[in-house]
Tab-separated table of C-alpha atoms and ligand atoms in Angstrom:
chain	number	residue	atom	x	y	z
A	1	MET	CA	-20.477	-27.098	-0.430
A	2	SER	CA	-17.467	-29.533	-0.510
A	3	PRO	CA	-14.040	-27.967	-1.153
A	4	LEU	CA	-13.755	-30.090	-4.295
A	5	ARG	CA	-16.916	-28.794	-5.772
A	6	LEU	CA	-16.239	-25.130	-4.748
A	7	SER	CA	-12.826	-25.222	-6.375
A	8	ALA	CA	-14.236	-26.692	-9.579
A	9	GLU	CA	-16.757	-23.901	-9.669
A	10	LEU	CA	-14.159	-21.200	-8.768
A	11	VAL	CA	-11.857	-22.397	-11.533
A	12	THR	CA	-14.811	-22.436	-14.098
A	13	ALA	CA	-15.924	-18.909	-13.197
A	14	VAL	CA	-12.336	-17.438	-13.127
A	15	ARG	CA	-11.712	-19.133	-16.596
A	16	ARG	CA	-14.768	-17.416	-17.896
A	17	VAL	CA	-13.282	-13.993	-17.057
A	18	LEU	CA	-9.757	-14.625	-18.219
A	19	PRO	CA	-8.924	-14.280	-22.001
A	20	GLN	CA	-8.962	-17.665	-23.689
A	21	GLY	CA	-5.828	-19.478	-24.850
A	22	GLY	CA	-3.394	-18.420	-22.174
A	23	THR	CA	-1.260	-20.920	-20.353
A	24	SER	CA	-0.266	-18.744	-17.513
A	25	TYR	CA	-2.083	-15.745	-15.811
A	26	PRO	CA	0.263	-13.944	-13.343
A	27	LEU	CA	-1.227	-11.986	-10.438
A	28	HIS	CA	-0.401	-8.553	-11.887
A	29	GLU	CA	1.632	-7.608	-14.879
A	30	PRO	CA	2.607	-3.994	-16.084
A	31	LEU	CA	1.193	-2.604	-19.271
A	32	PHE	CA	3.286	-0.378	-21.541
A	33	GLY	CA	1.081	1.280	-24.079
A	34	GLY	CA	2.111	4.903	-24.229
A	35	LYS	CA	5.375	6.971	-24.620
A	36	GLU	CA	7.570	4.668	-22.394
A	37	TRP	CA	10.078	4.014	-25.073
A	38	ASP	CA	10.273	7.810	-26.142
A	39	TYR	CA	10.799	9.066	-22.665
A	40	VAL	CA	13.398	6.442	-21.586
A	41	LYS	CA	15.203	6.943	-24.829
A	42	SER	CA	15.324	10.691	-24.314
A	43	CYS	CA	17.140	9.996	-20.896
A	44	LEU	CA	19.681	7.806	-22.553
A	45	ASP	CA	20.133	10.312	-25.410
A	46	SER	CA	20.645	13.300	-22.987
A	47	GLY	CA	22.840	11.271	-20.528
A	48	TRP	CA	20.345	12.300	-17.746
A	49	VAL	CA	19.689	8.783	-16.179
A	50	SER	CA	20.326	9.267	-12.500
A	51	SER	CA	19.204	11.184	-9.542
A	52	ALA	CA	18.737	14.442	-11.350
A	53	GLY	CA	16.847	15.353	-14.467
A	54	ALA	CA	13.715	16.901	-15.767
A	55	PHE	CA	11.488	13.922	-15.492
A	56	VAL	CA	11.682	13.717	-11.780
A	57	GLY	CA	10.107	17.093	-11.363
A	58	ARG	CA	7.653	16.466	-14.060
A	59	PHE	CA	6.691	13.094	-12.477
A	60	GLU	CA	6.170	14.739	-9.107
A	61	GLN	CA	4.044	17.446	-10.776
A	62	GLN	CA	1.825	14.797	-12.380
A	63	ILE	CA	1.501	13.023	-9.137
A	64	CYS	CA	0.132	16.229	-7.571
A	65	GLU	CA	-2.258	16.629	-10.209
A	66	VAL	CA	-3.597	13.129	-10.062
A	67	THR	CA	-3.861	12.970	-6.423
A	68	GLY	CA	-4.666	16.728	-5.830
A	69	SER	CA	-1.639	16.821	-3.171
A	70	GLU	CA	0.265	19.981	-2.689
A	71	GLU	CA	3.661	18.157	-2.637
A	72	ALA	CA	5.039	14.925	-3.975
A	73	ILE	CA	8.633	13.692	-3.408
A	74	ALA	CA	9.594	10.781	-5.840
A	75	THR	CA	11.748	8.041	-4.069
A	76	VAL	CA	13.468	4.800	-5.217
A	77	ASN	CA	10.599	2.604	-3.835
A	78	GLY	CA	7.559	2.790	-1.731
A	79	THR	CA	9.368	1.185	1.392
A	80	ALA	CA	11.789	4.146	1.300
A	81	ALA	CA	8.728	6.623	1.052
A	82	LEU	CA	7.243	4.913	4.063
A	83	HIS	CA	10.507	5.290	6.001
A	84	LEU	CA	10.713	8.978	5.198
A	85	CYS	CA	7.069	9.457	6.133
A	86	LEU	CA	7.680	7.923	9.548
A	87	LEU	CA	10.942	9.988	10.133
A	88	ALA	CA	9.111	13.258	9.007
A	89	ALA	CA	6.229	12.348	11.358
A	90	GLY	CA	8.687	12.372	14.155
A	91	VAL	CA	9.167	8.536	14.992
A	92	ARG	CA	12.159	8.021	16.927
A	93	PRO	CA	14.144	5.003	18.202
A	94	GLY	CA	12.310	3.382	21.002
A	95	ASP	CA	8.781	4.415	19.843
A	96	GLU	CA	6.011	2.157	18.889
A	97	VAL	CA	3.896	2.818	15.792
A	98	ILE	CA	0.443	1.177	15.305
A	99	VAL	CA	0.488	-0.889	12.098
A	100	PRO	CA	-2.133	-3.354	10.753
A	101	ALA	CA	-1.218	-6.986	11.121
A	102	LEU	CA	-2.718	-7.539	7.681
A	103	THR	CA	-0.318	-5.613	5.407
A	104	PHE	CA	2.713	-6.152	3.222
A	105	VAL	CA	5.906	-6.647	5.277
A	106	ALA	CA	7.184	-3.184	4.008
A	107	THR	CA	4.799	-1.367	6.289
A	108	ALA	CA	6.244	-3.011	9.394
A	109	ASN	CA	9.926	-2.890	8.277
A	110	ALA	CA	9.766	0.905	7.689
A	111	VAL	CA	8.961	1.194	11.392
A	112	SER	CA	11.870	-0.930	12.339
A	113	TYR	CA	14.125	1.094	10.062
A	114	CYS	CA	13.420	4.059	12.562
A	115	GLY	CA	14.563	1.918	15.348
A	116	ALA	CA	10.961	1.768	16.513
A	117	THR	CA	8.604	-1.280	17.073
A	118	PRO	CA	5.536	-2.018	15.087
A	119	HIS	CA	2.500	-2.590	17.428
A	120	PHE	CA	-0.093	-4.762	15.432
A	121	ALA	CA	-3.805	-3.802	15.280
A	122	ASP	CA	-6.756	-5.617	13.851
A	123	SER	CA	-8.619	-5.046	10.465
A	124	ALA	CA	-12.245	-4.872	9.466
A	125	GLU	CA	-13.671	-7.256	7.110
A	126	THR	CA	-15.612	-4.702	5.182
A	127	THR	CA	-12.488	-2.737	4.207
A	128	LEU	CA	-9.748	-5.190	4.886
A	129	GLY	CA	-8.028	-2.130	6.612
A	130	LEU	CA	-7.522	-0.921	10.203
A	131	ASP	CA	-10.681	-1.243	12.158
A	132	PRO	CA	-11.220	2.184	13.926
A	133	LYS	CA	-13.456	0.868	16.637
A	134	ARG	CA	-11.209	-2.051	17.673
A	135	LEU	CA	-8.226	0.150	17.609
A	136	ALA	CA	-9.915	2.750	19.785
A	137	GLU	CA	-10.864	-0.107	22.287
A	138	HIS	CA	-7.325	-1.420	22.258
A	139	LEU	CA	-5.705	1.983	22.805
A	140	ALA	CA	-8.180	2.481	25.697
A	141	THR	CA	-6.950	-0.697	27.284
A	142	VAL	CA	-3.068	-0.473	26.732
A	143	GLY	CA	-2.530	3.299	26.326
A	144	GLU	CA	-1.905	5.881	28.964
A	145	ARG	CA	-1.267	9.588	28.606
A	146	ARG	CA	1.988	10.830	29.992
A	147	ASP	CA	4.002	14.078	29.463
A	148	GLY	CA	1.534	14.934	26.573
A	149	SER	CA	2.060	11.738	24.774
A	150	LEU	CA	0.458	8.385	24.492
A	151	HIS	CA	2.385	5.481	25.896
A	152	ASN	CA	1.981	1.740	25.957
A	153	LYS	CA	1.533	1.121	29.613
A	154	THR	CA	2.682	-2.379	29.445
A	155	ASN	CA	6.191	-1.446	28.488
A	156	GLY	CA	6.362	2.366	28.882
A	157	ARG	CA	7.136	3.119	25.258
A	158	ARG	CA	5.788	6.051	23.503
A	159	ILE	CA	3.154	5.338	20.843
A	160	ALA	CA	4.245	7.860	18.082
A	161	ALA	CA	1.969	7.433	14.997
A	162	VAL	CA	-0.638	5.209	13.290
A	163	VAL	CA	-0.079	3.661	9.792
A	164	VAL	CA	-3.153	2.549	7.847
A	165	THR	CA	-2.757	0.479	4.754
A	166	HIS	CA	-5.325	0.612	1.898
A	167	VAL	CA	-5.351	-3.100	1.291
A	168	LEU	CA	-5.441	-4.322	-2.313
A	169	GLY	CA	-6.399	-0.682	-3.283
A	170	HIS	CA	-9.628	-0.616	-1.041
A	171	PRO	CA	-9.654	2.566	1.059
A	172	ALA	CA	-9.802	1.968	4.851
A	173	ASP	CA	-12.484	3.861	6.900
A	174	LEU	CA	-10.347	7.061	7.455
A	175	ASP	CA	-12.728	9.476	9.071
A	176	PRO	CA	-13.117	7.463	12.273
A	177	LEU	CA	-9.506	6.679	12.186
A	178	LEU	CA	-8.710	10.515	11.806
A	179	SER	CA	-10.931	11.291	14.846
A	180	LEU	CA	-9.438	8.786	16.930
A	181	CYS	CA	-5.777	10.008	15.874
A	182	ARG	CA	-6.923	13.673	16.665
A	183	GLU	CA	-8.260	12.506	20.045
A	184	GLN	CA	-4.999	10.757	20.825
A	185	ARG	CA	-2.827	13.446	19.176
A	186	LEU	CA	-1.208	10.905	16.908
A	187	PRO	CA	-0.239	11.607	13.349
A	188	LEU	CA	-1.901	9.280	10.753
A	189	ILE	CA	0.267	8.046	7.895
A	190	GLU	CA	-1.315	6.385	4.858
A	191	ASP	CA	0.336	3.331	3.265
A	192	ALA	CA	-1.263	3.976	-0.058
A	193	ALA	CA	1.277	1.819	-1.983
A	194	GLU	CA	-1.516	-0.147	-3.593
A	195	ALA	CA	-4.049	2.590	-3.852
A	196	LEU	CA	-3.172	5.142	-6.576
A	197	GLY	CA	-6.381	6.270	-8.162
A	198	SER	CA	-8.574	5.216	-5.102
A	199	THR	CA	-10.682	7.875	-3.324
A	200	TYR	CA	-12.215	7.990	0.056
A	201	LYS	CA	-15.286	10.192	0.090
A	202	SER	CA	-14.344	11.751	-3.250
A	203	ARG	CA	-10.838	12.642	-1.955
A	204	HIS	CA	-7.696	10.748	-3.141
A	205	VAL	CA	-6.434	8.472	-0.583
A	206	GLY	CA	-3.128	9.570	0.913
A	207	ARG	CA	-4.582	13.064	1.239
A	208	HIS	CA	-6.317	12.370	4.629
A	209	GLY	CA	-3.502	11.750	6.963
A	210	LEU	CA	-0.412	13.818	7.653
A	211	LEU	CA	1.828	12.149	4.971
A	212	ALA	CA	1.367	9.111	2.677
A	213	ALA	CA	3.479	6.542	0.710
A	214	LEU	CA	2.818	5.403	-2.935
A	215	SER	CA	4.580	2.623	-4.650
A	216	PHE	CA	5.245	2.263	-8.342
A	217	ASN	CA	6.740	-1.276	-8.132
A	218	GLY	CA	6.368	-3.550	-11.183
A	219	ASN	CA	3.233	-5.250	-9.700
A	220	LYS	CA	1.364	-2.086	-8.844
A	221	VAL	CA	-1.380	-0.271	-10.781
A	222	LEU	CA	1.451	1.474	-12.686
A	223	THR	CA	5.151	1.189	-12.523
A	224	THR	CA	8.358	3.110	-12.794
A	225	GLY	CA	10.427	-0.160	-12.627
A	226	GLY	CA	10.988	0.438	-8.920
A	227	GLY	CA	9.763	3.553	-7.420
A	228	GLY	CA	7.636	5.335	-4.799
A	229	ALA	CA	6.618	8.712	-3.664
A	230	VAL	CA	5.750	10.561	-0.521
A	231	ILE	CA	2.690	12.959	-0.705
A	232	THR	CA	1.644	15.606	1.700
A	233	ASP	CA	-0.032	19.000	1.790
A	234	ASP	CA	2.486	20.225	4.358
A	235	GLU	CA	5.188	22.239	2.895
A	236	ALA	CA	7.614	22.007	5.750
A	237	LEU	CA	7.323	18.296	5.871
A	238	ALA	CA	7.776	17.952	2.205
A	239	GLU	CA	10.984	20.041	2.564
A	240	ARG	CA	12.218	17.676	5.351
A	241	VAL	CA	11.468	14.564	3.280
A	242	ARG	CA	13.160	15.903	0.095
A	243	HIS	CA	16.202	16.805	2.286
A	244	LEU	CA	16.399	13.421	4.004
A	245	SER	CA	15.925	11.672	0.609
A	246	THR	CA	19.116	13.373	-0.834
A	247	THR	CA	21.731	12.557	1.810
A	248	ALA	CA	20.535	15.609	3.988
A	249	LYS	CA	22.976	17.620	1.799
A	250	GLN	CA	22.932	21.364	2.079
A	251	PRO	CA	22.605	23.177	-1.168
A	252	HIS	CA	26.051	24.660	-2.244
A	253	ALA	CA	27.900	24.880	-5.502
A	254	TRP	CA	30.740	22.587	-4.514
A	255	ARG	CA	30.878	21.853	-0.771
A	256	TYR	CA	29.691	18.567	0.670
A	257	ASP	CA	27.915	19.553	3.767
A	258	HIS	CA	25.276	17.077	5.273
A	259	ASP	CA	23.296	18.285	8.488
A	260	ALA	CA	21.943	15.015	9.471
A	261	VAL	CA	22.006	11.201	8.640
A	262	GLY	CA	20.380	11.369	5.292
A	263	TYR	CA	19.443	8.615	2.750
A	264	ASN	CA	19.900	8.093	-0.999
A	265	TYR	CA	16.380	7.555	-1.787
A	266	ARG	CA	15.606	9.830	-4.644
A	267	MET	CA	14.066	8.317	-7.647
A	268	PRO	CA	16.447	8.257	-10.671
A	269	ASN	CA	15.490	10.212	-13.840
A	270	ILE	CA	15.121	7.001	-16.022
A	271	ASN	CA	12.495	5.582	-13.590
A	272	ALA	CA	10.797	8.933	-13.651
A	273	ALA	CA	10.723	8.964	-17.308
A	274	LEU	CA	8.895	5.561	-17.252
A	275	GLY	CA	6.424	6.947	-14.600
A	276	CYS	CA	5.564	10.084	-16.726
A	277	ALA	CA	4.569	7.837	-19.713
A	278	GLN	CA	2.644	5.538	-17.352
A	279	LEU	CA	0.813	8.271	-15.434
A	280	GLU	CA	-0.350	9.535	-18.869
A	281	GLN	CA	-2.418	6.306	-19.079
A	282	LEU	CA	-3.765	6.134	-15.577
A	283	SER	CA	-7.289	6.841	-16.360
A	284	GLY	CA	-7.199	4.179	-19.037
A	285	LEU	CA	-5.606	1.622	-16.673
A	286	LEU	CA	-8.211	2.509	-13.924
A	287	HIS	CA	-10.966	1.948	-16.385
A	288	ALA	CA	-9.663	-1.433	-17.456
A	289	LYS	CA	-9.321	-2.475	-13.905
A	290	ARG	CA	-13.026	-1.570	-12.985
A	291	ALA	CA	-14.146	-3.339	-16.122
A	292	LEU	CA	-12.258	-6.445	-14.933
A	293	ALA	CA	-13.699	-6.218	-11.391
A	294	ALA	CA	-17.133	-5.985	-12.769
A	295	ARG	CA	-16.619	-9.176	-14.860
A	296	TYR	CA	-15.262	-11.020	-11.922
A	297	ALA	CA	-18.229	-9.897	-9.864
A	298	SER	CA	-20.818	-11.143	-12.340
A	299	ALA	CA	-18.916	-14.480	-12.970
A	300	LEU	CA	-18.406	-15.213	-9.272
A	301	ALA	CA	-22.022	-14.283	-8.229
A	302	GLU	CA	-23.024	-17.715	-9.278
A	303	VAL	CA	-20.569	-19.444	-7.151
A	304	GLU	CA	-22.012	-20.268	-3.836
A	305	GLY	CA	-19.719	-20.356	-0.853
A	306	LEU	CA	-17.606	-17.218	-1.573
A	307	ARG	CA	-17.952	-13.604	-2.421
A	308	CYS	CA	-15.873	-10.934	-4.106
A	309	VAL	CA	-14.260	-8.173	-2.128
A	310	THR	CA	-15.735	-4.956	-3.421
A	311	GLU	CA	-15.186	-1.321	-2.776
A	312	PRO	CA	-16.752	0.039	0.522
A	313	ALA	CA	-19.822	2.282	0.173
A	314	PHE	CA	-17.844	5.469	0.969
A	315	ALA	CA	-14.982	4.748	-1.402
A	316	ARG	CA	-14.021	4.347	-4.960
A	317	SER	CA	-11.374	1.648	-5.381
A	318	ASN	CA	-8.817	1.199	-8.060
A	319	TYR	CA	-9.325	-2.549	-7.697
A	320	TRP	CA	-5.596	-3.148	-7.829
A	321	LEU	CA	-6.253	-6.872	-6.960
A	322	ASN	CA	-9.433	-8.531	-7.279
A	323	ALA	CA	-10.085	-11.015	-4.483
A	324	VAL	CA	-12.707	-13.286	-3.046
A	325	LEU	CA	-13.440	-14.301	0.651
A	326	ILE	CA	-14.424	-17.927	1.168
A	327	ASP	CA	-17.608	-18.023	3.346
A	328	ALA	CA	-16.397	-20.890	5.780
A	329	GLY	CA	-12.905	-21.119	4.999
A	330	ASP	CA	-9.807	-22.589	6.896
A	331	THR	CA	-6.293	-22.624	5.558
A	332	GLY	CA	-7.001	-26.241	4.297
A	333	VAL	CA	-9.947	-25.234	2.080
A	334	ARG	CA	-8.008	-22.089	0.889
A	335	ASP	CA	-4.969	-23.976	-0.063
A	336	GLU	CA	-7.232	-26.552	-1.985
A	337	LEU	CA	-8.624	-23.675	-4.128
A	338	LEU	CA	-5.200	-22.206	-4.625
A	339	LYS	CA	-3.977	-25.564	-5.784
A	340	ALA	CA	-6.842	-26.052	-8.250
A	341	LEU	CA	-6.262	-22.474	-9.643
A	342	HIS	CA	-2.438	-22.910	-10.033
A	343	ALA	CA	-3.163	-26.224	-11.798
A	344	GLU	CA	-4.806	-24.117	-14.514
A	345	GLY	CA	-2.084	-21.590	-14.638
A	346	ILE	CA	-4.185	-19.086	-12.715
A	347	LEU	CA	-1.544	-17.651	-10.373
A	348	ALA	CA	-3.703	-16.692	-7.438
A	349	ARG	CA	-2.193	-15.791	-4.090
A	350	PRO	CA	-3.401	-15.929	-0.420
A	351	ALA	CA	-3.272	-12.854	1.842
A	352	TRP	CA	0.113	-11.875	3.300
A	353	THR	CA	1.105	-13.912	6.301
A	354	LEU	CA	0.014	-11.766	9.223
A	355	MET	CA	3.079	-9.762	10.573
A	356	HIS	CA	3.042	-11.307	13.997
A	357	ARG	CA	3.855	-14.622	12.546
A	358	LEU	CA	6.989	-13.425	10.917
A	359	PRO	CA	10.138	-14.169	13.007
A	360	ALA	CA	11.173	-10.593	13.060
A	361	TYR	CA	7.925	-9.468	14.697
A	362	ALA	CA	6.979	-12.490	16.808
A	363	GLU	CA	7.731	-10.509	19.990
A	364	ALA	CA	6.037	-7.290	18.868
A	365	PRO	CA	3.155	-5.953	20.856
A	366	ARG	CA	-0.281	-6.653	19.340
A	367	ALA	CA	-4.023	-6.178	19.844
A	368	ASP	CA	-6.373	-9.084	19.461
A	369	LEU	CA	-6.242	-10.010	15.895
A	370	GLU	CA	-9.436	-12.102	15.425
A	371	VAL	CA	-10.587	-10.428	12.252
A	372	ALA	CA	-7.209	-10.368	10.504
A	373	LYS	CA	-6.795	-13.963	11.262
A	374	ASP	CA	-10.073	-14.836	9.789
A	375	ILE	CA	-9.294	-12.773	6.605
A	376	GLU	CA	-6.004	-14.471	6.298
A	377	ARG	CA	-7.819	-17.951	6.356
A	378	ARG	CA	-10.429	-16.935	3.686
A	379	LEU	CA	-8.860	-14.435	1.322
A	380	ILE	CA	-7.620	-15.363	-2.202
A	381	CYS	CA	-6.355	-12.717	-4.814
A	382	LEU	CA	-6.973	-13.355	-8.441
A	383	PRO	CA	-4.977	-12.270	-11.560
A	384	SER	CA	-5.759	-8.494	-12.010
A	385	SER	CA	-3.572	-7.126	-14.860
A	386	ALA	CA	-5.240	-4.301	-16.746
A	387	SER	CA	-4.396	-6.271	-19.978
A	388	LEU	CA	-6.848	-8.990	-18.868
A	389	ALA	CA	-9.691	-6.475	-19.348
B	401	PLP	C1	4.220	-2.588	-2.552
B	401	PLP	C2	3.887	-2.188	-1.128
B	401	PLP	C3	4.799	-1.486	-0.396
B	401	PLP	C4	6.280	-1.257	-0.676
B	401	PLP	O1	6.462	-0.660	-1.937
B	401	PLP	P1	7.810	-1.162	-2.819
B	401	PLP	O2	7.803	-0.046	-3.859
B	401	PLP	O3	7.699	-2.426	-3.219
B	401	PLP	O4	8.983	-0.760	-1.771
B	401	PLP	C5	4.453	-1.040	0.930
B	401	PLP	N1	3.204	-1.322	1.384
B	401	PLP	C6	2.317	-1.990	0.717
B	401	PLP	C7	1.000	-2.374	1.246
B	401	PLP	C8	2.705	-2.430	-0.625
B	401	PLP	O5	1.782	-3.263	-1.301
């Protein structure tokens, strides 16, 4: 099909899904339909707005209930949560960390904040997440075991961890990744920033690896304004994360003693208040997002030349962002479609620019990224706010 015809058909199908009469459809907007005003007001009334207060603990408890995790530590954002996960997993300056090339830049940046270097790996078209088989092949080629650790034999650096991103909310294939990590004795960290409410084989994502990061930024499934959380089942790691997130201050009634370089990464009470109200509505939000995904799927089934990205068979996705993959796309066709959608106020977006193309990461080590490059050329994300359902 010609790009012109394809873009006309895509616009028509998307228009059928979106509520009539709108002039602009952003990619993802928050929805405040519960006790947000009450809870935020109670922070202002009590004076507890900052890094202590009852809503923080309550929010963490709710996160544990929703995910099934033993521990949750609320943070200022998802990037800080990722940074803390990497530190707690033992990533040190000079290390390398395996990260997908197809991810949001925060995943790679968190590695850099540790003084380590991201080492980019390829993705699978079925999940958009790290491809376990291709990663195993890559590690077999570049890795060598020395002094009990895996090293990159091309530069001698230790490979200290693997980070998997659940892209657009769709769970990556975790079991084979976990076997690979066990075999290579590498901790697996889950970037579940986009995946609150998604499960892999009936268990919430973020509960398969050693630690995971969640995000509650304004564009995510639910929001605390800015915010994130680390989840883990390991009590000692949770203790470490909590300590590092509060300037590594030793508990004492009046002394200021800090036993490490810590961070000011704790979520403020006012953000947690918003989060408590939002979490109370999670099941409704997830329901709305599935309904929207189903409507996109039926409307787009009639468009030849592209297909919807759907949850993998082993997973239940939160459908954070609905997306299509163009069958035979190049960036020219993709950009034609984006232009046509934007002309109608449909603020669709391409995939992230792959990490190795960013100036900060041009020199970083990488595997063959054939599949990620193909996805990058063919993916378009569509407006996905829960309010659209
Ligand atoms: C949003 C996001 C982050 C970062 O979360 P912030 O709260 O914005 O810092 C990290 N990784 C992925 C994949 C994300 O989508």
